[in-house]
PDB file of C-alpha atoms in Angstrom:
ATOM      1  CA  MET F   1     -13.310  -1.161  36.204  1.00  0.00           C
ATOM      2  CA  LYS F   2      -9.719  -0.861  37.155  1.00  0.00           C
ATOM      3  CA  ARG F   3      -7.232  -0.076  34.319  1.00  0.00           C
ATOM      4  CA  ARG F   4      -5.209  -3.200  34.798  1.00  0.00           C
ATOM      5  CA  ASP F   5      -8.435  -5.415  34.869  1.00  0.00           C
ATOM      6  CA  PHE F   6      -9.507  -3.659  31.764  1.00  0.00           C
ATOM      7  CA  THR F   7      -6.219  -4.501  29.958  1.00  0.00           C
ATOM      8  CA  LYS F   8      -6.303  -8.151  31.078  1.00  0.00           C
ATOM      9  CA  ASN F   9      -9.957  -8.598  29.831  1.00  0.00           C
ATOM     10  CA  ILE F  10      -8.871  -7.205  26.477  1.00  0.00           C
ATOM     11  CA  ILE F  11      -5.898  -9.626  26.006  1.00  0.00           C
ATOM     12  CA  ALA F  12      -6.956 -12.423  28.332  1.00  0.00           C
ATOM     13  CA  GLY F  13      -5.043 -15.595  27.264  1.00  0.00           C
ATOM     14  CA  THR F  14      -2.550 -13.915  25.002  1.00  0.00           C
ATOM     15  CA  GLY F  15       0.325 -13.998  27.386  1.00  0.00           C
ATOM     16  CA  LEU F  16       0.846 -10.409  26.883  1.00  0.00           C
ATOM     17  CA  ALA F  17       2.053  -8.232  29.995  1.00  0.00           C
ATOM     18  CA  THR F  18      -0.018  -5.296  31.105  1.00  0.00           C
ATOM     19  CA  LEU F  19       0.938  -1.806  31.087  1.00  0.00           C
ATOM     20  CA  PRO F  20       2.719  -0.004  33.908  1.00  0.00           C
ATOM     21  CA  SER F  21       0.774   2.597  35.987  1.00  0.00           C
ATOM     22  CA  PHE F  22       0.659   6.234  34.601  1.00  0.00           C
ATOM     23  CA  ALA F  23       0.339   9.276  36.416  1.00  0.00           C
ATOM     24  CA  LYS F  24      -3.221  11.141  36.831  1.00  0.00           C
ATOM     25  CA  SER F  25      -4.214  14.617  36.148  1.00  0.00           C
ATOM     26  CA  ALA F  26      -7.340  15.844  37.529  1.00  0.00           C
ATOM     27  CA  ASP F  27      -7.739  18.521  34.940  1.00  0.00           C
ATOM     28  CA  GLN F  28      -6.640  16.540  31.767  1.00  0.00           C
ATOM     29  CA  VAL F  29      -6.933  13.189  30.051  1.00  0.00           C
ATOM     30  CA  ASN F  30      -6.745  10.498  32.506  1.00  0.00           C
ATOM     31  CA  LEU F  31      -3.805   8.255  31.579  1.00  0.00           C
ATOM     32  CA  VAL F  32      -4.784   5.664  34.192  1.00  0.00           C
ATOM     33  CA  THR F  33      -8.479   4.984  33.212  1.00  0.00           C
ATOM     34  CA  PRO F  34      -9.159   3.464  29.727  1.00  0.00           C
ATOM     35  CA  GLN F  35     -10.831   5.987  27.361  1.00  0.00           C
ATOM     36  CA  PRO F  36     -13.532   5.136  24.843  1.00  0.00           C
ATOM     37  CA  ALA F  37     -12.662   4.286  21.315  1.00  0.00           C
ATOM     38  CA  PHE F  38     -12.490   7.334  18.847  1.00  0.00           C
ATOM     39  CA  LYS F  39     -15.231   7.385  16.256  1.00  0.00           C
ATOM     40  CA  LEU F  40     -12.468   7.464  13.573  1.00  0.00           C
ATOM     41  CA  LYS F  41      -9.558   5.196  13.101  1.00  0.00           C
ATOM     42  CA  TYR F  42      -6.677   7.584  14.082  1.00  0.00           C
ATOM     43  CA  ALA F  43      -3.203   5.916  13.883  1.00  0.00           C
ATOM     44  CA  PRO F  44      -0.483   7.307  16.224  1.00  0.00           C
ATOM     45  CA  HIS F  45       3.123   6.279  15.775  1.00  0.00           C
ATOM     46  CA  PHE F  46       5.731   4.809  18.216  1.00  0.00           C
ATOM     47  CA  GLY F  47       7.404   7.543  20.338  1.00  0.00           C
ATOM     48  CA  MET F  48       4.294   9.831  20.209  1.00  0.00           C
ATOM     49  CA  PHE F  49       3.395   8.537  23.907  1.00  0.00           C
ATOM     50  CA  GLN F  50       6.634   7.121  25.104  1.00  0.00           C
ATOM     51  CA  ASN F  51       6.748   9.475  28.136  1.00  0.00           C
ATOM     52  CA  SER F  52       3.438   7.862  29.264  1.00  0.00           C
ATOM     53  CA  ALA F  53       4.013   4.220  28.179  1.00  0.00           C
ATOM     54  CA  GLY F  54       7.772   3.849  28.201  1.00  0.00           C
ATOM     55  CA  LYS F  55       9.974   3.111  25.229  1.00  0.00           C
ATOM     56  CA  ASP F  56       8.876  -0.597  24.602  1.00  0.00           C
ATOM     57  CA  GLU F  57       6.776  -0.674  21.598  1.00  0.00           C
ATOM     58  CA  ILE F  58       4.280  -3.171  22.772  1.00  0.00           C
ATOM     59  CA  ASP F  59       3.665  -1.369  25.928  1.00  0.00           C
ATOM     60  CA  GLN F  60       3.168   1.892  23.727  1.00  0.00           C
ATOM     61  CA  LEU F  61       0.643  -0.030  21.464  1.00  0.00           C
ATOM     62  CA  LYS F  62      -1.311  -1.045  24.593  1.00  0.00           C
ATOM     63  CA  PHE F  63      -1.344   2.364  25.818  1.00  0.00           C
ATOM     64  CA  MET F  64      -2.669   3.825  22.530  1.00  0.00           C
ATOM     65  CA  HIS F  65      -5.491   1.235  22.584  1.00  0.00           C
ATOM     66  CA  GLU F  66      -6.457   2.175  26.129  1.00  0.00           C
ATOM     67  CA  MET F  67      -6.529   5.789  25.141  1.00  0.00           C
ATOM     68  CA  GLY F  68      -9.118   4.944  22.388  1.00  0.00           C
ATOM     69  CA  PHE F  69      -6.743   4.702  19.280  1.00  0.00           C
ATOM     70  CA  ARG F  70      -7.547   1.584  17.145  1.00  0.00           C
ATOM     71  CA  ALA F  71      -4.779   1.900  14.593  1.00  0.00           C
ATOM     72  CA  LEU F  72      -0.929   2.358  14.354  1.00  0.00           C
ATOM     73  CA  GLU F  73       1.346   3.583  11.567  1.00  0.00           C
ATOM     74  CA  ASP F  74       5.141   2.959  11.623  1.00  0.00           C
ATOM     75  CA  ASN F  75       7.076   4.506   8.722  1.00  0.00           C
ATOM     76  CA  GLY F  76      10.211   2.738  10.011  1.00  0.00           C
ATOM     77  CA  MET F  77       8.607  -0.847  10.185  1.00  0.00           C
ATOM     78  CA  MET F  78      11.060  -2.132   7.447  1.00  0.00           C
ATOM     79  CA  GLY F  79      14.047  -1.305   9.593  1.00  0.00           C
ATOM     80  CA  ARG F  80      12.623  -3.516  12.572  1.00  0.00           C
ATOM     81  CA  SER F  81      13.823  -7.001  13.214  1.00  0.00           C
ATOM     82  CA  PRO F  82      11.375  -9.683  11.704  1.00  0.00           C
ATOM     83  CA  GLU F  83      10.705 -10.881  15.326  1.00  0.00           C
ATOM     84  CA  LEU F  84       9.422  -7.384  16.426  1.00  0.00           C
ATOM     85  CA  GLN F  85       7.415  -6.917  13.192  1.00  0.00           C
ATOM     86  CA  LYS F  86       5.491  -9.959  13.980  1.00  0.00           C
ATOM     87  CA  LYS F  87       5.167  -9.201  17.605  1.00  0.00           C
ATOM     88  CA  ILE F  88       3.747  -5.817  16.637  1.00  0.00           C
ATOM     89  CA  GLY F  89       1.296  -7.402  14.292  1.00  0.00           C
ATOM     90  CA  ASP F  90       0.209 -10.123  16.607  1.00  0.00           C
ATOM     91  CA  THR F  91      -0.414  -7.605  19.379  1.00  0.00           C
ATOM     92  CA  MET F  92      -2.434  -5.490  17.199  1.00  0.00           C
ATOM     93  CA  ALA F  93      -4.549  -8.407  16.021  1.00  0.00           C
ATOM     94  CA  LYS F  94      -5.175  -9.351  19.712  1.00  0.00           C
ATOM     95  CA  LEU F  95      -6.203  -5.628  20.629  1.00  0.00           C
ATOM     96  CA  ASP F  96      -8.413  -5.520  17.292  1.00  0.00           C
ATOM     97  CA  MET F  97      -6.096  -2.581  15.971  1.00  0.00           C
ATOM     98  CA  SER F  98      -5.335  -1.954  12.290  1.00  0.00           C
ATOM     99  CA  MET F  99      -1.981  -1.415  11.071  1.00  0.00           C
ATOM    100  CA  GLY F 100      -1.550   1.755   8.838  1.00  0.00           C
ATOM    101  CA  VAL F 101       1.246   2.595   6.464  1.00  0.00           C
ATOM    102  CA  PHE F 102       4.894   1.879   6.574  1.00  0.00           C
ATOM    103  CA  VAL F 103       7.417   3.358   4.171  1.00  0.00           C
ATOM    104  CA  ILE F 104       8.834   1.210   1.514  1.00  0.00           C
ATOM    105  CA  ASP F 105      12.354   2.136   2.070  1.00  0.00           C
ATOM    106  CA  GLY F 106      15.266   1.218  -0.227  1.00  0.00           C
ATOM    107  CA  GLY F 107      17.890   2.735   1.892  1.00  0.00           C
ATOM    108  CA  ASP F 108      17.744   6.459   1.057  1.00  0.00           C
ATOM    109  CA  ASN F 109      14.582   7.382  -0.823  1.00  0.00           C
ATOM    110  CA  TRP F 110      15.526  10.992  -1.083  1.00  0.00           C
ATOM    111  CA  LYS F 111      18.465  10.153  -3.445  1.00  0.00           C
ATOM    112  CA  THR F 112      16.308   7.888  -5.603  1.00  0.00           C
ATOM    113  CA  SER F 113      14.569   9.223  -8.614  1.00  0.00           C
ATOM    114  CA  LEU F 114      12.215   7.083 -10.564  1.00  0.00           C
ATOM    115  CA  ALA F 115      11.480  10.119 -12.825  1.00  0.00           C
ATOM    116  CA  THR F 116      14.858   9.693 -14.291  1.00  0.00           C
ATOM    117  CA  GLY F 117      14.083   6.235 -15.715  1.00  0.00           C
ATOM    118  CA  LYS F 118      17.317   4.972 -14.654  1.00  0.00           C
ATOM    119  CA  GLN F 119      17.404   1.092 -14.422  1.00  0.00           C
ATOM    120  CA  GLU F 120      19.325   1.176 -11.092  1.00  0.00           C
ATOM    121  CA  PHE F 121      16.594   3.133  -9.391  1.00  0.00           C
ATOM    122  CA  LYS F 122      13.934   0.967 -10.771  1.00  0.00           C
ATOM    123  CA  ASP F 123      15.683  -2.148  -9.585  1.00  0.00           C
ATOM    124  CA  VAL F 124      15.993  -0.802  -6.163  1.00  0.00           C
ATOM    125  CA  PHE F 125      12.340  -0.015  -6.017  1.00  0.00           C
ATOM    126  CA  VAL F 126      11.219  -3.328  -7.323  1.00  0.00           C
ATOM    127  CA  ASN F 127      13.601  -5.215  -4.966  1.00  0.00           C
ATOM    128  CA  THR F 128      12.378  -3.247  -1.963  1.00  0.00           C
ATOM    129  CA  CYS F 129       8.718  -3.833  -2.929  1.00  0.00           C
ATOM    130  CA  LYS F 130       9.341  -7.599  -2.890  1.00  0.00           C
ATOM    131  CA  LYS F 131      10.866  -7.347   0.781  1.00  0.00           C
ATOM    132  CA  ALA F 132       7.909  -5.115   1.699  1.00  0.00           C
ATOM    133  CA  VAL F 133       5.552  -8.128   0.893  1.00  0.00           C
ATOM    134  CA  GLU F 134       7.142 -10.180   3.677  1.00  0.00           C
ATOM    135  CA  VAL F 135       7.109  -7.169   6.187  1.00  0.00           C
ATOM    136  CA  ALA F 136       3.432  -6.652   5.450  1.00  0.00           C
ATOM    137  CA  LYS F 137       2.579 -10.237   6.173  1.00  0.00           C
ATOM    138  CA  ARG F 138       4.397 -10.308   9.488  1.00  0.00           C
ATOM    139  CA  CYS F 139       2.749  -6.889  10.822  1.00  0.00           C
ATOM    140  CA  ASN F 140      -0.714  -7.406   9.132  1.00  0.00           C
ATOM    141  CA  ALA F 141      -0.370  -4.204   7.043  1.00  0.00           C
ATOM    142  CA  LYS F 142      -2.096  -3.468   3.793  1.00  0.00           C
ATOM    143  CA  TYR F 143      -0.792  -0.040   2.928  1.00  0.00           C
ATOM    144  CA  MET F 144       2.736   1.031   2.097  1.00  0.00           C
ATOM    145  CA  THR F 145       3.931   4.458   1.308  1.00  0.00           C
ATOM    146  CA  ILE F 146       5.778   5.284  -1.909  1.00  0.00           C
ATOM    147  CA  VAL F 147       7.681   8.195  -3.238  1.00  0.00           C
ATOM    148  CA  PRO F 148       9.256   8.761  -6.615  1.00  0.00           C
ATOM    149  CA  GLY F 149      11.969  10.905  -5.549  1.00  0.00           C
ATOM    150  CA  TYR F 150      13.463  13.857  -7.234  1.00  0.00           C
ATOM    151  CA  PHE F 151      12.442  16.000 -10.240  1.00  0.00           C
ATOM    152  CA  GLU F 152      14.833  15.533 -13.213  1.00  0.00           C
ATOM    153  CA  ARG F 153      15.587  18.925 -14.648  1.00  0.00           C
ATOM    154  CA  ASN F 154      17.057  17.481 -17.885  1.00  0.00           C
ATOM    155  CA  LEU F 155      13.962  15.595 -18.912  1.00  0.00           C
ATOM    156  CA  PRO F 156      10.530  16.846 -20.148  1.00  0.00           C
ATOM    157  CA  ILE F 157       7.751  16.430 -17.474  1.00  0.00           C
ATOM    158  CA  GLY F 158       5.846  14.084 -19.605  1.00  0.00           C
ATOM    159  CA  VAL F 159       8.709  11.683 -20.027  1.00  0.00           C
ATOM    160  CA  GLN F 160       9.348  11.841 -16.289  1.00  0.00           C
ATOM    161  CA  THR F 161       5.713  10.995 -15.511  1.00  0.00           C
ATOM    162  CA  ALA F 162       5.723   8.173 -17.917  1.00  0.00           C
ATOM    163  CA  ASN F 163       9.020   6.849 -16.096  1.00  0.00           C
ATOM    164  CA  VAL F 164       7.299   6.946 -12.837  1.00  0.00           C
ATOM    165  CA  ILE F 165       4.073   5.203 -14.188  1.00  0.00           C
ATOM    166  CA  ASP F 166       6.275   2.439 -15.601  1.00  0.00           C
ATOM    167  CA  ALA F 167       8.125   1.938 -12.120  1.00  0.00           C
ATOM    168  CA  PHE F 168       4.768   1.952 -10.314  1.00  0.00           C
ATOM    169  CA  ARG F 169       3.337  -0.480 -12.713  1.00  0.00           C
ATOM    170  CA  ARG F 170       6.169  -2.907 -11.738  1.00  0.00           C
ATOM    171  CA  GLY F 171       5.398  -2.376  -8.011  1.00  0.00           C
ATOM    172  CA  ALA F 172       1.588  -2.914  -8.408  1.00  0.00           C
ATOM    173  CA  GLU F 173       2.295  -6.193 -10.158  1.00  0.00           C
ATOM    174  CA  ILE F 174       4.020  -7.335  -6.953  1.00  0.00           C
ATOM    175  CA  PHE F 175       1.499  -6.205  -4.656  1.00  0.00           C
ATOM    176  CA  GLU F 176      -1.736  -7.103  -6.422  1.00  0.00           C
ATOM    177  CA  PRO F 177      -1.510 -10.928  -5.817  1.00  0.00           C
ATOM    178  CA  HIS F 178      -1.340 -10.258  -2.115  1.00  0.00           C
ATOM    179  CA  GLY F 179      -4.037  -7.710  -1.843  1.00  0.00           C
ATOM    180  CA  LEU F 180      -1.572  -5.051  -0.775  1.00  0.00           C
ATOM    181  CA  VAL F 181      -1.768  -1.340  -1.593  1.00  0.00           C
ATOM    182  CA  MET F 182       1.227   1.104  -2.189  1.00  0.00           C
ATOM    183  CA  VAL F 183      -0.001   4.694  -1.729  1.00  0.00           C
ATOM    184  CA  MET F 184       2.010   7.419  -3.275  1.00  0.00           C
ATOM    185  CA  GLU F 185       2.411  10.591  -1.258  1.00  0.00           C
ATOM    186  CA  PRO F 186       2.718  14.013  -2.855  1.00  0.00           C
ATOM    187  CA  LEU F 187       5.087  15.931  -0.586  1.00  0.00           C
ATOM    188  CA  SER F 188       5.828  19.459   0.285  1.00  0.00           C
ATOM    189  CA  ASP F 189       9.338  19.127   1.894  1.00  0.00           C
ATOM    190  CA  ASN F 190      11.235  21.005  -1.051  1.00  0.00           C
ATOM    191  CA  ALA F 191      10.551  22.030  -4.441  1.00  0.00           C
ATOM    192  CA  ASP F 192      12.827  19.466  -6.105  1.00  0.00           C
ATOM    193  CA  LEU F 193      10.515  16.666  -5.325  1.00  0.00           C
ATOM    194  CA  PHE F 194       8.825  15.124  -8.425  1.00  0.00           C
ATOM    195  CA  LEU F 195       5.355  14.338  -6.744  1.00  0.00           C
ATOM    196  CA  ARG F 196       3.805  17.416  -5.200  1.00  0.00           C
ATOM    197  CA  HIS F 197       0.018  17.711  -6.045  1.00  0.00           C
ATOM    198  CA  SER F 198      -3.027  15.490  -5.671  1.00  0.00           C
ATOM    199  CA  ASP F 199      -4.134  15.856  -9.416  1.00  0.00           C
ATOM    200  CA  GLN F 200      -0.613  14.769 -10.593  1.00  0.00           C
ATOM    201  CA  SER F 201      -1.079  11.742  -8.328  1.00  0.00           C
ATOM    202  CA  PHE F 202      -4.491  10.995  -9.635  1.00  0.00           C
ATOM    203  CA  LEU F 203      -3.189  11.162 -13.274  1.00  0.00           C
ATOM    204  CA  ILE F 204      -0.479   8.582 -12.284  1.00  0.00           C
ATOM    205  CA  CYS F 205      -2.952   6.257 -10.443  1.00  0.00           C
ATOM    206  CA  LYS F 206      -5.252   6.276 -13.468  1.00  0.00           C
ATOM    207  CA  ALA F 207      -2.295   5.383 -15.868  1.00  0.00           C
ATOM    208  CA  VAL F 208      -1.063   2.621 -13.553  1.00  0.00           C
ATOM    209  CA  ASN F 209      -4.687   1.331 -13.362  1.00  0.00           C
ATOM    210  CA  SER F 210      -4.336  -1.031 -10.447  1.00  0.00           C
ATOM    211  CA  PRO F 211      -6.043  -1.494  -7.095  1.00  0.00           C
ATOM    212  CA  SER F 212      -2.586  -1.747  -5.626  1.00  0.00           C
ATOM    213  CA  CYS F 213      -1.576   1.773  -6.530  1.00  0.00           C
ATOM    214  CA  LYS F 214      -3.474   4.792  -4.831  1.00  0.00           C
ATOM    215  CA  ILE F 215      -2.959   7.972  -3.164  1.00  0.00           C
ATOM    216  CA  LEU F 216      -1.790   8.891   0.271  1.00  0.00           C
ATOM    217  CA  PHE F 217      -3.493  12.365   0.892  1.00  0.00           C
ATOM    218  CA  ASP F 218      -1.401  13.924   3.582  1.00  0.00           C
ATOM    219  CA  MET F 219      -3.369  16.907   4.778  1.00  0.00           C
ATOM    220  CA  TRP F 220      -0.345  18.968   6.021  1.00  0.00           C
ATOM    221  CA  HIS F 221       1.427  18.537   2.760  1.00  0.00           C
ATOM    222  CA  MET F 222      -1.529  19.339   0.779  1.00  0.00           C
ATOM    223  CA  GLN F 223      -2.429  22.446   2.687  1.00  0.00           C
ATOM    224  CA  ARG F 224       1.102  23.740   2.005  1.00  0.00           C
ATOM    225  CA  ASN F 225       0.960  22.714  -1.782  1.00  0.00           C
ATOM    226  CA  GLU F 226      -2.657  23.265  -2.680  1.00  0.00           C
ATOM    227  CA  GLY F 227      -5.152  24.355  -0.070  1.00  0.00           C
ATOM    228  CA  ARG F 228      -8.906  24.001  -0.796  1.00  0.00           C
ATOM    229  CA  MET F 229      -8.534  20.567   0.629  1.00  0.00           C
ATOM    230  CA  THR F 230     -12.126  19.350   0.382  1.00  0.00           C
ATOM    231  CA  GLN F 231     -12.340  20.288  -3.199  1.00  0.00           C
ATOM    232  CA  HIS F 232      -8.998  18.483  -4.077  1.00  0.00           C
ATOM    233  CA  MET F 233     -10.142  15.470  -1.994  1.00  0.00           C
ATOM    234  CA  ASP F 234     -13.364  15.248  -4.048  1.00  0.00           C
ATOM    235  CA  TRP F 235     -11.679  15.553  -7.283  1.00  0.00           C
ATOM    236  CA  VAL F 236      -9.440  12.693  -6.662  1.00  0.00           C
ATOM    237  CA  TRP F 237     -11.519  10.909  -4.230  1.00  0.00           C
ATOM    238  CA  ASP F 238     -11.813   7.437  -5.998  1.00  0.00           C
ATOM    239  CA  GLU F 239      -7.988   7.026  -5.824  1.00  0.00           C
ATOM    240  CA  ILE F 240      -7.522   8.182  -2.257  1.00  0.00           C
ATOM    241  CA  ALA F 241      -6.773   5.031   0.129  1.00  0.00           C
ATOM    242  CA  TYR F 242      -5.144   6.682   3.028  1.00  0.00           C
ATOM    243  CA  PHE F 243      -5.163  10.071   4.901  1.00  0.00           C
ATOM    244  CA  GLN F 244      -2.486  11.549   7.184  1.00  0.00           C
ATOM    245  CA  ILE F 245      -2.722  14.374   9.533  1.00  0.00           C
ATOM    246  CA  GLY F 246      -0.671  17.427  10.569  1.00  0.00           C
ATOM    247  CA  ASP F 247      -1.697  21.103  11.465  1.00  0.00           C
ATOM    248  CA  GLU F 248      -0.155  24.016   9.727  1.00  0.00           C
ATOM    249  CA  PRO F 249       2.073  25.845  10.571  1.00  0.00           C
ATOM    250  CA  GLY F 250       4.278  23.528  12.833  1.00  0.00           C
ATOM    251  CA  ARG F 251       3.020  20.010  11.862  1.00  0.00           C
ATOM    252  CA  LYS F 252       1.700  19.217  15.205  1.00  0.00           C
ATOM    253  CA  GLU F 253      -1.648  17.844  16.428  1.00  0.00           C
ATOM    254  CA  PRO F 254      -4.987  19.146  15.308  1.00  0.00           C
ATOM    255  CA  THR F 255      -6.130  22.697  16.875  1.00  0.00           C
ATOM    256  CA  THR F 256      -2.563  23.988  16.997  1.00  0.00           C
ATOM    257  CA  GLY F 257      -2.620  25.557  13.524  1.00  0.00           C
ATOM    258  CA  GLU F 258      -4.968  26.929  10.845  1.00  0.00           C
ATOM    259  CA  ILE F 259      -6.568  23.704   9.574  1.00  0.00           C
ATOM    260  CA  ASN F 260     -10.095  23.042  10.561  1.00  0.00           C
ATOM    261  CA  TYR F 261      -9.695  19.203  11.233  1.00  0.00           C
ATOM    262  CA  LYS F 262     -13.133  18.823  12.789  1.00  0.00           C
ATOM    263  CA  PHE F 263     -14.562  19.795   9.580  1.00  0.00           C
ATOM    264  CA  LEU F 264     -12.162  17.659   7.430  1.00  0.00           C
ATOM    265  CA  PHE F 265     -12.880  14.558   9.602  1.00  0.00           C
ATOM    266  CA  LYS F 266     -16.740  15.011   9.184  1.00  0.00           C
ATOM    267  CA  HIS F 267     -16.142  15.614   5.464  1.00  0.00           C
ATOM    268  CA  ILE F 268     -14.060  12.457   5.098  1.00  0.00           C
ATOM    269  CA  HIS F 269     -16.407  10.298   7.286  1.00  0.00           C
ATOM    270  CA  GLU F 270     -19.637  11.495   5.399  1.00  0.00           C
ATOM    271  CA  LYS F 271     -18.105  11.023   2.040  1.00  0.00           C
ATOM    272  CA  ALA F 272     -16.763   7.623   2.788  1.00  0.00           C
ATOM    273  CA  LYS F 273     -20.180   6.529   3.857  1.00  0.00           C
ATOM    274  CA  ALA F 274     -21.955   8.098   0.734  1.00  0.00           C
ATOM    275  CA  THR F 275     -19.646   6.371  -1.580  1.00  0.00           C
ATOM    276  CA  ASN F 276     -19.317   2.878   0.272  1.00  0.00           C
ATOM    277  CA  ARG F 277     -15.633   3.323   0.842  1.00  0.00           C
ATOM    278  CA  GLY F 278     -15.623   1.883   4.328  1.00  0.00           C
ATOM    279  CA  GLU F 279     -13.458   3.148   7.073  1.00  0.00           C
ATOM    280  CA  PHE F 280     -10.220   5.042   6.377  1.00  0.00           C
ATOM    281  CA  ILE F 281      -7.154   4.907   8.497  1.00  0.00           C
ATOM    282  CA  LEU F 282      -5.992   8.426   9.459  1.00  0.00           C
ATOM    283  CA  GLY F 283      -2.317   8.524  10.090  1.00  0.00           C
ATOM    284  CA  MET F 284      -1.047  10.940  12.799  1.00  0.00           C
ATOM    285  CA  GLU F 285       2.247  11.900  11.051  1.00  0.00           C
ATOM    286  CA  HIS F 286       2.969  14.850  13.115  1.00  0.00           C
ATOM    287  CA  GLY F 287       4.853  15.822  16.304  1.00  0.00           C
ATOM    288  CA  ASN F 288       3.570  16.963  19.720  1.00  0.00           C
ATOM    289  CA  SER F 289       3.328  20.627  20.296  1.00  0.00           C
ATOM    290  CA  ILE F 290       4.276  20.334  24.098  1.00  0.00           C
ATOM    291  CA  GLY F 291       6.705  17.855  25.403  1.00  0.00           C
ATOM    292  CA  GLY F 292       6.472  15.289  28.231  1.00  0.00           C
ATOM    293  CA  LYS F 293       3.240  13.576  29.677  1.00  0.00           C
ATOM    294  CA  GLU F 294       1.435  16.958  29.589  1.00  0.00           C
ATOM    295  CA  GLY F 295       1.907  17.152  25.787  1.00  0.00           C
ATOM    296  CA  GLU F 296       0.672  13.598  25.271  1.00  0.00           C
ATOM    297  CA  MET F 297      -2.451  14.372  27.265  1.00  0.00           C
ATOM    298  CA  LYS F 298      -3.094  17.642  25.361  1.00  0.00           C
ATOM    299  CA  LEU F 299      -2.533  15.796  22.034  1.00  0.00           C
ATOM    300  CA  ILE F 300      -5.264  13.206  23.109  1.00  0.00           C
ATOM    301  CA  GLU F 301      -7.507  16.088  24.128  1.00  0.00           C
ATOM    302  CA  ALA F 302      -7.014  17.717  20.650  1.00  0.00           C
ATOM    303  CA  TYR F 303      -8.350  14.566  19.004  1.00  0.00           C
ATOM    304  CA  ARG F 304     -11.190  14.167  21.289  1.00  0.00           C
ATOM    305  CA  ALA F 305     -12.280  17.912  20.445  1.00  0.00           C
ATOM    306  CA  SER F 306     -11.700  17.263  16.706  1.00  0.00           C
ATOM    307  CA  ASP F 307     -13.353  13.738  16.491  1.00  0.00           C
ATOM    308  CA  LEU F 308     -16.867  13.241  15.144  1.00  0.00           C
ATOM    309  CA  ALA F 309     -19.685  14.552  17.309  1.00  0.00           C
TER     310      ALA F 309
END
């Protein structure tokens, strides 16, 4: 089947334009012929394949689908126009793709600190959660990333933790009626951040005690902060709702660093099956190790090599 005919069959009757042609490579992934779906639900982000698909978000979505990806994540979704948010959601629905996380962004999350207990920060968080509900409806999202911000050196850690729990309970109250889930992400970017470890996130989830407050287990951050990832996953498993990917060092695609993603993907899949957790979305929150179309083909090859056998 020709590539254009394949696309037309997928989205017949939708009124969506087909993708432009892409260059072939005899030795690498064929960017013209549709590829089989990956066994796991990996979620690229916009810009990851723009050398092959162009800058238009809808063309990029179709390209992702044709290369075998069945999900998308977009940290910046809240900054897009309502019209584009809906168009993205409608396109994914027609292609049977799932929406992964977007970030609950109140303007400058890095300067916010829910750990301080300050009402101004809590108000911004709550108001942004309310806006996020409408964004999620437009793009068919279920999961939204939250971060509590900076550590407060003038307060005991227990008080800070209680302040974060209080704020996250407020957020959960907003999302629960809509069946939405905020996923807290422990980070490794710098030592001043409050939330850095999976056990710390687990404690907060248990205290918030809501199906709308879970953990985003970013394997790049957790390799840098903790290591022993399968052990830490297992300890906090029932509170994990979402995973993200990035090899270390470099935060690029699997096979470019020290993390054995083939082993981790198998572990996640088998444990999810054993615990009746269904299918996780695995967000590709990393860069490309090589630029241009060549790098995009190499990235797809890396996921083929790391996918389930």
